[in-house]
């Protein structure tokens, strides 16, 4: 999946070079929004056709929520620790 | 928030269509890989050409840099702890999902190409939850855990969807830190997700 990274970097480089074309800027924003729509629809399509996912969707939803809670709790804990250490 | 809802609706339409028409075959691998590449390119273009990027990178001091580092370290530690409590997902899968930092569209797309739909759905839902929970809990977090808490909680979304509520409850002086945190994390999402899945 290295192509993803290279394409991303190429985009950043070109974006930086052409940063003064404001018309380009508003176009890329809109266009990537449409692409996200298409991608999410196509992901939805393959998920809907995947029986294993459809039968376990409640469990998957619960797992996802737990992951979120741990991700947020971890971030907040390290933040509190950082500010506590910095005060000393 | 409205935008996220629309996108989730789009995903739900897809699920419904796929569920109702299981025989519907489309060359999903070729087309969606090309769309993903296009998306990566345009997200890069957008980031590279954003006026804020350079301004903010110039103002970098240690405090402002510490916030995204805290978000990344804290999320990873949260995932490490969670990996000991269950056996459905491996640590590297959890780290990849966590590394979406709320940027659900991009992280779930990359994950779906590398690990398949199952983990992609987890990434999609989990990162949507991160965005929504962060926005909803911002007033409470600011009150009890301090003004930087909604920024580390919102992750990559602290520069767009969560920004208005952060500006309101943490105060306008936190906008710079929120946008910086969001830009750094958005930049790092593709790298970290690909990195963790290839461990």
Tab-separated table of N, CA and C in Angstrom, chain B residues 7 20-21 33 50 85-87 93 95 98 110 138 154-155 173 185 190 198:
chain	number	residue	atom	x	y	z
B	7	UNK	N	-22.785	11.490	5.215
B	7	UNK	CA	-21.859	10.443	4.787
B	7	UNK	C	-22.265	9.096	5.359
B	20	UNK	N	-29.869	-5.989	-0.225
B	20	UNK	CA	-31.038	-6.325	-1.055
B	20	UNK	C	-30.637	-6.987	-2.367
B	21	UNK	N	-29.462	-6.600	-2.862
B	21	UNK	CA	-29.016	-7.150	-4.155
B	21	UNK	C	-27.673	-7.852	-4.008
B	33	UNK	N	-10.203	1.268	-5.751
B	33	UNK	CA	-8.784	1.572	-5.520
B	33	UNK	C	-8.414	2.865	-6.247
B	50	UNK	N	-3.302	24.612	1.780
B	50	UNK	CA	-4.032	25.379	2.796
B	50	UNK	C	-3.149	26.468	3.377
B	85	UNK	N	-7.832	-6.854	27.003
B	85	UNK	CA	-9.151	-7.139	27.567
B	85	UNK	C	-10.035	-7.971	26.639
B	86	UNK	N	-9.619	-8.169	25.407
B	86	UNK	CA	-10.439	-8.923	24.463
B	86	UNK	C	-9.533	-9.697	23.510
B	87	UNK	N	-10.153	-10.604	22.741
B	87	UNK	CA	-9.327	-11.417	21.853
B	87	UNK	C	-9.795	-11.333	20.401
B	93	UNK	N	-4.218	-4.385	14.695
B	93	UNK	CA	-5.507	-3.966	14.135
B	93	UNK	C	-6.092	-2.806	14.949
B	95	UNK	N	-4.437	-0.679	16.829
B	95	UNK	CA	-3.626	0.523	16.626
B	95	UNK	C	-3.984	1.198	15.301
B	98	UNK	N	-7.385	2.863	15.794
B	98	UNK	CA	-7.206	4.039	16.645
B	98	UNK	C	-6.530	5.172	15.900
B	110	UNK	N	-8.560	3.065	3.644
B	110	UNK	CA	-7.234	2.450	3.566
B	110	UNK	C	-7.282	1.063	4.202
B	138	UNK	N	-17.665	17.760	24.773
B	138	UNK	CA	-16.754	18.897	24.939
B	138	UNK	C	-17.070	19.774	26.168
B	154	UNK	N	-10.884	14.937	20.262
B	154	UNK	CA	-11.386	15.045	18.892
B	154	UNK	C	-10.368	14.563	17.864
B	155	UNK	N	-9.082	14.573	18.209
B	155	UNK	CA	-8.058	14.091	17.288
B	155	UNK	C	-8.026	14.895	16.002
B	173	UNK	N	-8.725	31.265	22.114
B	173	UNK	CA	-7.270	31.161	22.118
B	173	UNK	C	-6.806	29.721	21.883
B	185	UNK	N	-2.403	15.448	12.788
B	185	UNK	CA	-2.991	14.110	12.825
B	185	UNK	C	-3.530	13.690	11.464
B	190	UNK	N	-2.707	8.468	7.185
B	190	UNK	CA	-2.334	7.432	6.212
B	190	UNK	C	-1.045	6.703	6.596
B	198	UNK	N	1.086	-3.062	8.633
B	198	UNK	CA	2.205	-3.826	8.067
B	198	UNK	C	3.174	-4.347	9.123
